[in-house]
Coordinates of C-alpha atoms in Angstrom, one line a residue:
M18 CA 22.2 0.5 25.6
K19 CA 19.4 -1.2 24.0
T20 CA 19.8 -4.0 21.4
V21 CA 16.9 -5.4 19.3
F22 CA 17.1 -8.8 17.5
M23 CA 14.7 -9.3 14.6
F24 CA 14.1 -12.6 13.2
P25 CA 11.4 -13.8 10.7
N26 CA 10.6 -16.6 12.9
D27 CA 11.3 -18.3 16.2
P28 CA 15.2 -17.6 16.8
N29 CA 17.7 -20.2 16.1
P30 CA 20.7 -21.3 18.2
R31 CA 22.9 -19.0 16.5
F32 CA 20.8 -16.1 17.5
I33 CA 20.2 -17.1 21.0
K34 CA 23.8 -17.3 21.6
R35 CA 24.1 -13.7 20.4
M36 CA 21.1 -12.6 22.8
K37 CA 22.7 -14.5 25.7
F38 CA 26.2 -12.6 25.0
T39 CA 24.5 -9.0 24.8
C40 CA 22.7 -9.8 28.2
E41 CA 25.4 -10.9 29.9
N42 CA 27.6 -7.7 28.8
G43 CA 25.1 -5.5 30.6
L44 CA 22.8 -4.3 27.4
K45 CA 19.3 -4.3 27.6
T46 CA 18.0 -7.0 25.0
Y47 CA 14.9 -7.4 23.1
L48 CA 13.8 -9.7 20.6
I49 CA 10.9 -9.0 18.0
Y50 CA 10.4 -12.0 15.7
W51 CA 7.3 -13.3 13.7
N52 CA 5.5 -15.9 15.7
R53 CA 4.2 -18.2 13.1
G54 CA 2.5 -20.5 15.7
I55 CA 5.3 -23.3 15.3
N56 CA 6.8 -24.3 18.6
T57 CA 10.5 -23.8 18.7
P58 CA 12.8 -26.4 21.0
Y59 CA 14.8 -23.3 22.1
T60 CA 14.8 -21.4 25.2
L61 CA 15.6 -17.5 25.3
P62 CA 18.4 -16.4 27.5
K63 CA 17.5 -14.9 30.9
G64 CA 16.8 -11.3 30.5
V65 CA 15.6 -11.3 26.8
I66 CA 12.5 -9.2 26.6
C67 CA 10.3 -11.0 23.9
Q68 CA 8.1 -9.0 21.8
S69 CA 6.4 -11.4 19.2
V70 CA 4.3 -10.5 16.3
D71 CA 1.7 -13.2 16.0
L72 CA 0.8 -14.0 12.1
K73 CA 0.1 -17.4 11.4
V74 CA 1.8 -18.8 8.3
K75 CA 3.6 -22.0 7.6
L76 CA 7.2 -22.1 6.9
G77 CA 7.7 -22.2 3.2
S78 CA 4.4 -20.5 2.4
R79 CA 5.9 -17.6 0.3
I80 CA 3.0 -16.3 -1.1
K81 CA 0.8 -15.9 2.4
K82 CA 4.1 -14.6 3.9
F83 CA 4.7 -12.2 1.1
F84 CA 0.9 -10.7 1.9
L85 CA 1.6 -10.7 5.6
L86 CA 4.8 -8.8 5.5
P87 CA 3.3 -5.4 5.5
I88 CA 1.2 -6.3 8.6
F89 CA 4.3 -7.5 10.2
L90 CA 6.4 -4.5 8.9
Y91 CA 3.9 -2.0 10.5
K92 CA 3.6 -4.0 13.9
S93 CA 7.4 -4.5 14.2
L94 CA 8.0 -0.5 13.5
K95 CA 5.6 0.2 16.1
K96 CA 7.5 -1.9 18.7
L97 CA 10.9 -0.3 17.4
I98 CA 9.7 3.1 17.9
K99 CA 8.5 2.4 21.3
I100 CA 11.7 0.7 22.2
K101 CA 14.1 3.1 20.6
P102 CA 17.0 0.8 20.1
D103 CA 21.0 1.7 19.9
I104 CA 21.4 -1.4 17.9
I105 CA 19.3 -3.4 15.6
H106 CA 20.6 -7.0 14.8
V107 CA 18.8 -8.5 12.0
G108 CA 18.7 -11.8 10.1
L109 CA 17.7 -12.0 6.5
I110 CA 16.8 -9.6 3.9
D111 CA 12.9 -8.9 5.1
M112 CA 14.2 -8.1 8.6
L113 CA 17.0 -5.6 7.1
F114 CA 14.5 -4.0 5.1
I115 CA 12.1 -3.2 8.3
A116 CA 15.7 -2.1 10.0
T117 CA 16.7 0.1 7.2
I118 CA 12.9 1.7 7.3
Y119 CA 13.3 2.4 10.8
K120 CA 16.7 4.0 10.4
T121 CA 15.8 6.0 7.6
F122 CA 12.6 7.5 8.9
F123 CA 12.8 7.3 12.8
N124 CA 16.3 7.1 14.0
N125 CA 19.5 7.4 11.6
K126 CA 21.9 6.9 14.6
V127 CA 20.7 3.3 15.2
R128 CA 23.4 0.6 14.3
I129 CA 22.3 -2.0 12.0
I130 CA 24.0 -5.6 12.4
Y131 CA 23.0 -7.8 9.2
E132 CA 24.0 -11.4 9.9
I133 CA 23.3 -14.1 7.1
G134 CA 24.0 -17.7 8.3
D135 CA 23.6 -19.1 4.5
L136 CA 22.3 -17.9 1.5
P137 CA 18.9 -19.4 0.2
K138 CA 19.2 -21.7 -2.8
F139 CA 17.0 -19.4 -4.6
I140 CA 19.6 -16.7 -4.6
I141 CA 22.5 -19.0 -5.6
N142 CA 20.8 -20.8 -8.4
K143 CA 20.2 -19.5 -11.6
H144 CA 16.4 -19.6 -12.9
T145 CA 14.4 -18.4 -16.2
G146 CA 11.5 -16.4 -16.6
I147 CA 9.7 -14.6 -13.6
K148 CA 11.8 -16.4 -11.0
E149 CA 15.1 -14.9 -12.5
I150 CA 13.5 -11.6 -12.5
I151 CA 12.4 -12.1 -8.8
R152 CA 16.0 -13.4 -8.0
N153 CA 17.6 -10.4 -9.4
F154 CA 15.4 -8.0 -7.8
I155 CA 16.2 -9.5 -4.4
V156 CA 20.1 -9.5 -5.2
Y157 CA 19.6 -5.7 -6.3
L158 CA 17.7 -4.7 -3.2
E159 CA 20.0 -6.7 -0.8
K160 CA 22.8 -4.7 -2.2
K161 CA 21.1 -1.5 -1.8
L162 CA 19.9 -2.2 1.7
T163 CA 23.6 -3.2 2.9
K164 CA 24.7 0.2 2.4
G165 CA 23.0 1.3 5.3
I166 CA 24.5 -1.4 7.8
D167 CA 27.2 -0.9 10.3
L168 CA 28.5 -4.3 10.6

């Protein structure tokens, strides 16, 4: 069995722990992540096959990230098609979107695990004007996307 972890930046300790578990239990484990050019202090577990998508964007630069997201989507979908995973473990809505596209168009048998460590303040807090419209759209999109997940 092949498991792919997808993350929108360098993986955090929570995801590293999950990757270590899958490696220790005999699953072929891959990591596809958005390498933004920021050095992480964490070390990946032995056995994880790392496939980064190198697109430079600073953390917090939402507008630039928004415009680079289609490039990341395309490159990560190419990697998913090549790997042919049985399980895709994602963190955050942008990775869930990519996993859902893969499941819908390329492999409807793949299982998706969606893990959220914490909710962004932008989603929790009420806003006014365009920010509230964007927040409502994100909440709506996440509800739609979570209908296709397995865990």
